[in-house]
PDB file of C-alpha atoms in Angstrom:
ATOM      1  CA  ALA A   1      41.914 -50.858  47.106  1.00  0.00           C
ATOM      2  CA  GLN A   2      40.711 -54.288  46.039  1.00  0.00           C
ATOM      3  CA  LYS A   3      38.706 -53.531  42.649  1.00  0.00           C
ATOM      4  CA  VAL A   4      37.064 -56.786  40.714  1.00  0.00           C
ATOM      5  CA  THR A   5      35.616 -55.383  36.847  1.00  0.00           C
ATOM      6  CA  GLN A   6      33.457 -57.199  35.060  1.00  0.00           C
ATOM      7  CA  ALA A   7      32.996 -55.473  31.809  1.00  0.00           C
ATOM      8  CA  GLN A   8      30.776 -57.612  29.943  1.00  0.00           C
ATOM      9  CA  THR A   9      27.397 -56.510  31.633  1.00  0.00           C
ATOM     10  CA  GLU A  10      25.926 -59.158  29.236  1.00  0.00           C
ATOM     11  CA  ILE A  11      26.624 -61.863  26.357  1.00  0.00           C
ATOM     12  CA  SER A  12      23.819 -63.639  24.192  1.00  0.00           C
ATOM     13  CA  VAL A  13      25.165 -66.462  22.317  1.00  0.00           C
ATOM     14  CA  VAL A  14      23.409 -69.645  20.531  1.00  0.00           C
ATOM     15  CA  GLU A  15      23.663 -72.997  22.381  1.00  0.00           C
ATOM     16  CA  LYS A  16      26.541 -75.046  21.231  1.00  0.00           C
ATOM     17  CA  GLU A  17      28.653 -71.467  21.076  1.00  0.00           C
ATOM     18  CA  ASP A  18      31.876 -71.067  23.309  1.00  0.00           C
ATOM     19  CA  VAL A  19      31.603 -68.338  24.958  1.00  0.00           C
ATOM     20  CA  THR A  20      34.530 -66.731  27.626  1.00  0.00           C
ATOM     21  CA  LEU A  21      33.457 -63.986  30.555  1.00  0.00           C
ATOM     22  CA  ASP A  22      36.228 -61.686  31.213  1.00  0.00           C
ATOM     23  CA  CYS A  23      37.294 -60.864  35.215  1.00  0.00           C
ATOM     24  CA  VAL A  24      40.305 -58.576  35.738  1.00  0.00           C
ATOM     25  CA  TYR A  25      40.743 -57.662  39.425  1.00  0.00           C
ATOM     26  CA  GLU A  26      43.078 -54.999  41.352  1.00  0.00           C
ATOM     27  CA  THR A  27      44.840 -56.025  44.332  1.00  0.00           C
ATOM     28  CA  ARG A  28      48.350 -54.823  45.966  1.00  0.00           C
ATOM     29  CA  ASP A  29      48.116 -58.206  48.450  1.00  0.00           C
ATOM     30  CA  THR A  30      50.358 -60.812  47.022  1.00  0.00           C
ATOM     31  CA  THR A  31      48.038 -63.548  48.318  1.00  0.00           C
ATOM     32  CA  TYR A  32      44.627 -64.009  47.627  1.00  0.00           C
ATOM     33  CA  TYR A  33      42.003 -66.111  46.464  1.00  0.00           C
ATOM     34  CA  LEU A  34      39.528 -65.769  43.347  1.00  0.00           C
ATOM     35  CA  PHE A  35      36.470 -67.153  42.788  1.00  0.00           C
ATOM     36  CA  TRP A  36      33.292 -67.677  39.897  1.00  0.00           C
ATOM     37  CA  TYR A  37      30.204 -68.375  40.826  1.00  0.00           C
ATOM     38  CA  LYS A  38      26.879 -68.838  39.209  1.00  0.00           C
ATOM     39  CA  GLN A  39      23.754 -66.801  40.065  1.00  0.00           C
ATOM     40  CA  PRO A  40      20.413 -68.366  37.855  1.00  0.00           C
ATOM     41  CA  PRO A  41      17.115 -66.796  38.464  1.00  0.00           C
ATOM     42  CA  SER A  42      16.227 -68.307  41.777  1.00  0.00           C
ATOM     43  CA  GLY A  43      18.787 -66.125  43.039  1.00  0.00           C
ATOM     44  CA  GLU A  44      21.397 -68.703  45.051  1.00  0.00           C
ATOM     45  CA  LEU A  45      24.659 -67.856  44.332  1.00  0.00           C
ATOM     46  CA  VAL A  46      26.604 -71.168  43.379  1.00  0.00           C
ATOM     47  CA  PHE A  47      30.185 -71.832  43.861  1.00  0.00           C
ATOM     48  CA  LEU A  48      32.189 -73.141  40.598  1.00  0.00           C
ATOM     49  CA  ILE A  49      35.562 -72.890  41.512  1.00  0.00           C
ATOM     50  CA  ARG A  50      38.276 -71.173  43.962  1.00  0.00           C
ATOM     51  CA  ARG A  51      41.938 -70.292  43.053  1.00  0.00           C
ATOM     52  CA  ASN A  52      44.548 -69.020  45.118  1.00  0.00           C
ATOM     53  CA  SER A  53      46.991 -66.471  43.930  1.00  0.00           C
ATOM     54  CA  PHE A  54      49.977 -69.314  43.966  1.00  0.00           C
ATOM     55  CA  ASP A  55      48.488 -71.483  41.920  1.00  0.00           C
ATOM     56  CA  GLU A  56      48.183 -69.941  38.335  1.00  0.00           C
ATOM     57  CA  GLN A  57      47.876 -73.393  36.549  1.00  0.00           C
ATOM     58  CA  ASN A  58      44.658 -73.501  34.177  1.00  0.00           C
ATOM     59  CA  GLU A  59      41.597 -75.852  35.249  1.00  0.00           C
ATOM     60  CA  ILE A  60      38.900 -77.098  33.345  1.00  0.00           C
ATOM     61  CA  SER A  61      35.935 -79.091  34.534  1.00  0.00           C
ATOM     62  CA  GLY A  62      33.603 -80.498  31.860  1.00  0.00           C
ATOM     63  CA  ARG A  63      32.420 -78.066  29.995  1.00  0.00           C
ATOM     64  CA  TYR A  64      33.773 -75.511  32.222  1.00  0.00           C
ATOM     65  CA  SER A  65      37.641 -73.712  32.208  1.00  0.00           C
ATOM     66  CA  TRP A  66      39.047 -70.930  33.598  1.00  0.00           C
ATOM     67  CA  ASN A  67      42.405 -68.946  32.718  1.00  0.00           C
ATOM     68  CA  PHE A  68      44.072 -67.190  35.429  1.00  0.00           C
ATOM     69  CA  GLN A  69      46.903 -64.808  34.676  1.00  0.00           C
ATOM     70  CA  LYS A  70      48.483 -62.806  37.367  1.00  0.00           C
ATOM     71  CA  SER A  71      50.734 -60.902  34.761  1.00  0.00           C
ATOM     72  CA  THR A  72      47.415 -59.078  33.233  1.00  0.00           C
ATOM     73  CA  SER A  73      45.302 -59.900  36.919  1.00  0.00           C
ATOM     74  CA  SER A  74      42.921 -61.732  34.874  1.00  0.00           C
ATOM     75  CA  PHE A  75      41.025 -64.738  35.484  1.00  0.00           C
ATOM     76  CA  ASN A  76      38.859 -65.692  32.586  1.00  0.00           C
ATOM     77  CA  PHE A  77      35.873 -68.287  32.160  1.00  0.00           C
ATOM     78  CA  THR A  78      34.999 -69.794  29.069  1.00  0.00           C
ATOM     79  CA  ILE A  79      32.352 -72.164  28.445  1.00  0.00           C
ATOM     80  CA  THR A  80      32.799 -74.986  25.825  1.00  0.00           C
ATOM     81  CA  ALA A  81      29.559 -75.538  23.637  1.00  0.00           C
ATOM     82  CA  SER A  82      26.893 -73.806  26.119  1.00  0.00           C
ATOM     83  CA  GLN A  83      23.626 -74.821  26.749  1.00  0.00           C
ATOM     84  CA  VAL A  84      20.364 -73.305  27.982  1.00  0.00           C
ATOM     85  CA  VAL A  85      20.672 -74.181  31.323  1.00  0.00           C
ATOM     86  CA  ASP A  86      24.045 -72.276  31.268  1.00  0.00           C
ATOM     87  CA  SER A  87      22.182 -69.023  31.411  1.00  0.00           C
ATOM     88  CA  ALA A  88      22.632 -67.377  34.635  1.00  0.00           C
ATOM     89  CA  VAL A  89      24.231 -63.848  35.600  1.00  0.00           C
ATOM     90  CA  TYR A  90      27.933 -65.253  36.342  1.00  0.00           C
ATOM     91  CA  PHE A  91      30.365 -63.261  39.204  1.00  0.00           C
ATOM     92  CA  CYS A  92      33.603 -63.160  39.675  1.00  0.00           C
ATOM     93  CA  ALA A  93      35.148 -62.313  43.220  1.00  0.00           C
ATOM     94  CA  LEU A  94      38.444 -61.419  45.015  1.00  0.00           C
ATOM     95  CA  SER A  95      38.930 -62.607  48.658  1.00  0.00           C
ATOM     96  CA  GLU A  96      42.110 -61.542  50.544  1.00  0.00           C
ATOM     97  CA  PHE A  97      44.029 -62.906  53.328  1.00  0.00           C
ATOM     98  CA  LYS A  98      45.875 -60.102  54.897  1.00  0.00           C
ATOM     99  CA  THR A  99      42.796 -58.808  56.585  1.00  0.00           C
ATOM    100  CA  GLY A 100      42.022 -62.632  57.623  1.00  0.00           C
ATOM    101  CA  THR A 101      38.425 -61.116  56.859  1.00  0.00           C
ATOM    102  CA  TYR A 102      37.970 -63.607  54.051  1.00  0.00           C
ATOM    103  CA  LYS A 103      35.487 -60.910  52.575  1.00  0.00           C
ATOM    104  CA  TYR A 104      34.506 -61.268  49.235  1.00  0.00           C
ATOM    105  CA  ILE A 105      34.490 -58.099  46.836  1.00  0.00           C
ATOM    106  CA  PHE A 106      32.562 -58.725  43.882  1.00  0.00           C
ATOM    107  CA  GLY A 107      32.119 -57.760  40.212  1.00  0.00           C
ATOM    108  CA  THR A 108      28.959 -56.201  38.539  1.00  0.00           C
ATOM    109  CA  GLY A 109      28.690 -59.809  37.162  1.00  0.00           C
ATOM    110  CA  THR A 110      27.860 -60.720  33.456  1.00  0.00           C
ATOM    111  CA  ARG A 111      24.604 -61.722  32.299  1.00  0.00           C
ATOM    112  CA  LEU A 112      25.065 -64.909  29.757  1.00  0.00           C
ATOM    113  CA  LYS A 113      21.524 -65.716  27.986  1.00  0.00           C
ATOM    114  CA  VAL A 114      22.239 -68.976  25.813  1.00  0.00           C
ATOM    115  CA  LEU A 115      19.614 -69.161  22.720  1.00  0.00           C
ATOM    116  CA  ALA A 116      18.104 -72.582  21.499  1.00  0.00           C
TER     117      ALA A 116
ATOM    118  CA  ASP B   1      24.800 -82.271  54.741  1.00  0.00           C
ATOM    119  CA  THR B   2      22.284 -79.553  54.110  1.00  0.00           C
ATOM    120  CA  GLY B   3      23.098 -75.938  52.232  1.00  0.00           C
ATOM    121  CA  VAL B   4      22.690 -72.942  53.877  1.00  0.00           C
ATOM    122  CA  SER B   5      19.136 -71.646  54.605  1.00  0.00           C
ATOM    123  CA  GLN B   6      17.567 -68.130  54.529  1.00  0.00           C
ATOM    124  CA  ASN B   7      14.069 -67.218  55.847  1.00  0.00           C
ATOM    125  CA  PRO B   8      11.415 -65.913  54.704  1.00  0.00           C
ATOM    126  CA  ARG B   9      12.412 -65.939  51.306  1.00  0.00           C
ATOM    127  CA  HIS B  10      10.809 -63.129  50.793  1.00  0.00           C
ATOM    128  CA  LYS B  11       9.172 -59.945  52.499  1.00  0.00           C
ATOM    129  CA  ILE B  12       7.297 -56.773  51.731  1.00  0.00           C
ATOM    130  CA  THR B  13       6.999 -54.155  54.558  1.00  0.00           C
ATOM    131  CA  LYS B  14       5.873 -50.541  54.583  1.00  0.00           C
ATOM    132  CA  ARG B  15       8.865 -48.163  55.000  1.00  0.00           C
ATOM    133  CA  GLY B  16       9.224 -47.246  58.745  1.00  0.00           C
ATOM    134  CA  GLN B  17       8.419 -50.678  59.700  1.00  0.00           C
ATOM    135  CA  ASN B  18      10.985 -53.683  61.194  1.00  0.00           C
ATOM    136  CA  VAL B  19      12.093 -56.324  60.268  1.00  0.00           C
ATOM    137  CA  THR B  20      14.097 -59.473  60.562  1.00  0.00           C
ATOM    138  CA  PHE B  21      16.016 -62.012  58.694  1.00  0.00           C
ATOM    139  CA  ARG B  22      17.253 -65.355  59.300  1.00  0.00           C
ATOM    140  CA  CYS B  23      19.774 -67.811  58.148  1.00  0.00           C
ATOM    141  CA  ASP B  24      20.894 -71.029  59.311  1.00  0.00           C
ATOM    142  CA  PRO B  25      24.395 -71.821  57.995  1.00  0.00           C
ATOM    143  CA  ILE B  26      26.228 -75.232  56.982  1.00  0.00           C
ATOM    144  CA  SER B  27      26.684 -77.018  60.598  1.00  0.00           C
ATOM    145  CA  GLU B  28      30.008 -77.325  61.105  1.00  0.00           C
ATOM    146  CA  HIS B  29      30.933 -73.698  59.542  1.00  0.00           C
ATOM    147  CA  ASN B  30      32.275 -71.381  61.942  1.00  0.00           C
ATOM    148  CA  ARG B  31      31.996 -68.411  59.890  1.00  0.00           C
ATOM    149  CA  LEU B  32      28.767 -66.218  58.550  1.00  0.00           C
ATOM    150  CA  TYR B  33      28.909 -63.395  56.329  1.00  0.00           C
ATOM    151  CA  TRP B  34      25.794 -60.929  55.360  1.00  0.00           C
ATOM    152  CA  TYR B  35      25.724 -59.703  52.036  1.00  0.00           C
ATOM    153  CA  ARG B  36      23.196 -57.041  50.727  1.00  0.00           C
ATOM    154  CA  GLN B  37      23.145 -57.314  46.533  1.00  0.00           C
ATOM    155  CA  THR B  38      20.780 -54.705  44.692  1.00  0.00           C
ATOM    156  CA  LEU B  39      19.552 -54.630  40.910  1.00  0.00           C
ATOM    157  CA  GLY B  40      22.172 -55.372  38.540  1.00  0.00           C
ATOM    158  CA  GLN B  41      25.214 -55.386  40.938  1.00  0.00           C
ATOM    159  CA  GLY B  42      27.183 -57.503  42.803  1.00  0.00           C
ATOM    160  CA  PRO B  43      26.772 -58.427  46.316  1.00  0.00           C
ATOM    161  CA  GLU B  44      28.239 -56.252  48.709  1.00  0.00           C
ATOM    162  CA  PHE B  45      29.858 -57.101  52.172  1.00  0.00           C
ATOM    163  CA  LEU B  46      27.907 -56.280  55.100  1.00  0.00           C
ATOM    164  CA  THR B  47      29.197 -57.952  58.121  1.00  0.00           C
ATOM    165  CA  TYR B  48      30.586 -61.191  59.488  1.00  0.00           C
ATOM    166  CA  PHE B  49      30.774 -63.460  62.619  1.00  0.00           C
ATOM    167  CA  GLN B  50      33.488 -65.849  63.376  1.00  0.00           C
ATOM    168  CA  ASN B  51      31.055 -68.494  66.006  1.00  0.00           C
ATOM    169  CA  GLU B  52      29.493 -65.688  67.949  1.00  0.00           C
ATOM    170  CA  ALA B  53      31.963 -63.280  67.626  1.00  0.00           C
ATOM    171  CA  GLN B  54      31.068 -60.154  64.737  1.00  0.00           C
ATOM    172  CA  LEU B  55      34.493 -59.189  63.749  1.00  0.00           C
ATOM    173  CA  GLU B  56      33.810 -56.703  61.169  1.00  0.00           C
ATOM    174  CA  LYS B  57      30.947 -54.314  60.085  1.00  0.00           C
ATOM    175  CA  SER B  58      31.040 -52.590  56.917  1.00  0.00           C
ATOM    176  CA  ARG B  59      30.324 -48.914  56.401  1.00  0.00           C
ATOM    177  CA  LEU B  60      27.071 -49.928  54.499  1.00  0.00           C
ATOM    178  CA  LEU B  61      25.352 -51.142  57.716  1.00  0.00           C
ATOM    179  CA  SER B  62      24.086 -48.169  59.332  1.00  0.00           C
ATOM    180  CA  ASP B  63      23.017 -48.227  62.739  1.00  0.00           C
ATOM    181  CA  ARG B  64      19.479 -49.437  61.604  1.00  0.00           C
ATOM    182  CA  PHE B  65      20.949 -52.633  60.954  1.00  0.00           C
ATOM    183  CA  SER B  66      22.049 -55.256  63.623  1.00  0.00           C
ATOM    184  CA  ALA B  67      23.093 -58.431  63.164  1.00  0.00           C
ATOM    185  CA  GLU B  68      23.684 -61.499  65.866  1.00  0.00           C
ATOM    186  CA  ARG B  69      24.707 -64.677  65.890  1.00  0.00           C
ATOM    187  CA  PRO B  70      23.947 -66.285  69.261  1.00  0.00           C
ATOM    188  CA  LYS B  71      25.420 -69.270  70.478  1.00  0.00           C
ATOM    189  CA  GLY B  72      27.568 -69.732  67.049  1.00  0.00           C
ATOM    190  CA  SER B  73      25.088 -70.990  65.249  1.00  0.00           C
ATOM    191  CA  PHE B  74      22.087 -69.370  63.276  1.00  0.00           C
ATOM    192  CA  SER B  75      22.074 -65.408  62.619  1.00  0.00           C
ATOM    193  CA  THR B  76      19.517 -62.889  62.261  1.00  0.00           C
ATOM    194  CA  LEU B  77      19.511 -59.283  60.549  1.00  0.00           C
ATOM    195  CA  GLU B  78      17.478 -56.970  61.739  1.00  0.00           C
ATOM    196  CA  ILE B  79      16.702 -53.971  59.810  1.00  0.00           C
ATOM    197  CA  GLN B  80      14.767 -51.215  61.988  1.00  0.00           C
ATOM    198  CA  ARG B  81      12.796 -48.267  60.549  1.00  0.00           C
ATOM    199  CA  THR B  82      13.094 -49.307  57.012  1.00  0.00           C
ATOM    200  CA  GLU B  83      13.638 -47.142  54.146  1.00  0.00           C
ATOM    201  CA  GLN B  84      13.453 -47.681  50.584  1.00  0.00           C
ATOM    202  CA  GLY B  85      16.589 -47.853  49.799  1.00  0.00           C
ATOM    203  CA  ASP B  86      16.879 -50.847  52.121  1.00  0.00           C
ATOM    204  CA  SER B  87      14.699 -52.810  49.363  1.00  0.00           C
ATOM    205  CA  ALA B  88      17.669 -55.295  48.044  1.00  0.00           C
ATOM    206  CA  MET B  89      18.339 -58.970  48.312  1.00  0.00           C
ATOM    207  CA  TYR B  90      20.286 -60.059  51.578  1.00  0.00           C
ATOM    208  CA  LEU B  91      22.157 -62.944  51.264  1.00  0.00           C
ATOM    209  CA  CYS B  92      24.089 -64.895  54.056  1.00  0.00           C
ATOM    210  CA  ALA B  93      26.762 -67.187  53.392  1.00  0.00           C
ATOM    211  CA  SER B  94      28.996 -69.657  55.612  1.00  0.00           C
ATOM    212  CA  SER B  95      32.292 -71.099  55.782  1.00  0.00           C
ATOM    213  CA  PHE B  96      34.903 -72.968  57.568  1.00  0.00           C
ATOM    214  CA  LEU B  97      37.924 -70.830  58.645  1.00  0.00           C
ATOM    215  CA  GLY B  98      41.228 -72.882  57.813  1.00  0.00           C
ATOM    216  CA  ARG B  99      39.443 -74.873  54.724  1.00  0.00           C
ATOM    217  CA  GLN B 100      40.145 -73.026  51.816  1.00  0.00           C
ATOM    218  CA  GLU B 101      37.759 -70.044  52.746  1.00  0.00           C
ATOM    219  CA  THR B 102      34.820 -71.138  49.886  1.00  0.00           C
ATOM    220  CA  GLN B 103      31.866 -69.295  51.032  1.00  0.00           C
ATOM    221  CA  TYR B 104      28.386 -71.255  50.411  1.00  0.00           C
ATOM    222  CA  PHE B 105      25.440 -69.283  50.185  1.00  0.00           C
ATOM    223  CA  GLY B 106      21.933 -69.604  50.968  1.00  0.00           C
ATOM    224  CA  PRO B 107      19.060 -68.090  48.735  1.00  0.00           C
ATOM    225  CA  GLY B 108      18.792 -64.954  50.107  1.00  0.00           C
ATOM    226  CA  THR B 109      15.533 -62.873  51.131  1.00  0.00           C
ATOM    227  CA  ARG B 110      14.280 -60.742  49.166  1.00  0.00           C
ATOM    228  CA  LEU B 111      12.733 -57.195  51.001  1.00  0.00           C
ATOM    229  CA  LEU B 112      11.070 -54.835  49.422  1.00  0.00           C
ATOM    230  CA  VAL B 113       9.997 -51.525  51.155  1.00  0.00           C
ATOM    231  CA  LEU B 114       7.025 -50.101  50.039  1.00  0.00           C
TER     232      LEU B 114
END
């Protein structure tokens, strides 16, 4: 069965601190995709990044970076020098290639509060 | 290119009433998904369309729920005889098959059943 676990329910940091959001996934497929989305209070899920299972290169985009490790089935997300605008709920999601549906399996999300 | 839009944004209804939500996907996207999100949880898959064909339905989608996507453009999700347990955020997403399968989400319709 496919599953995504985000063990951190809520994290609070002070502005300018670095913070890492953890994501652990389970799948039997060899081909799959992993995603991170941000959900601000307005409710809309904002796409942040997509990774396929064959690409283990880490990625950096401005203050955001992602660490994908197949050996530990993890896809962690780090925000460097956090800002108040980063406050939101962040979701990790898994999408499998085999069924052709590409439906997402989401984790339960991590609420990040960045305090000024 | 405009994003995914959903209407209404909020809906309050009484138990037993029928409600219908609309989703307008990104214009060139041929796949459309519906998800449901309850408080403190991640979104859960309900159903999806490829063009006008509904190809998969989750077991979460009881027979009180029906979704359509006539002509492969906008989609509607109808809930008949609403129950308090239907209260949730209903999210629509669209993607283009063959283009990295990234789903782009709308702002959601928040349903409250009294």
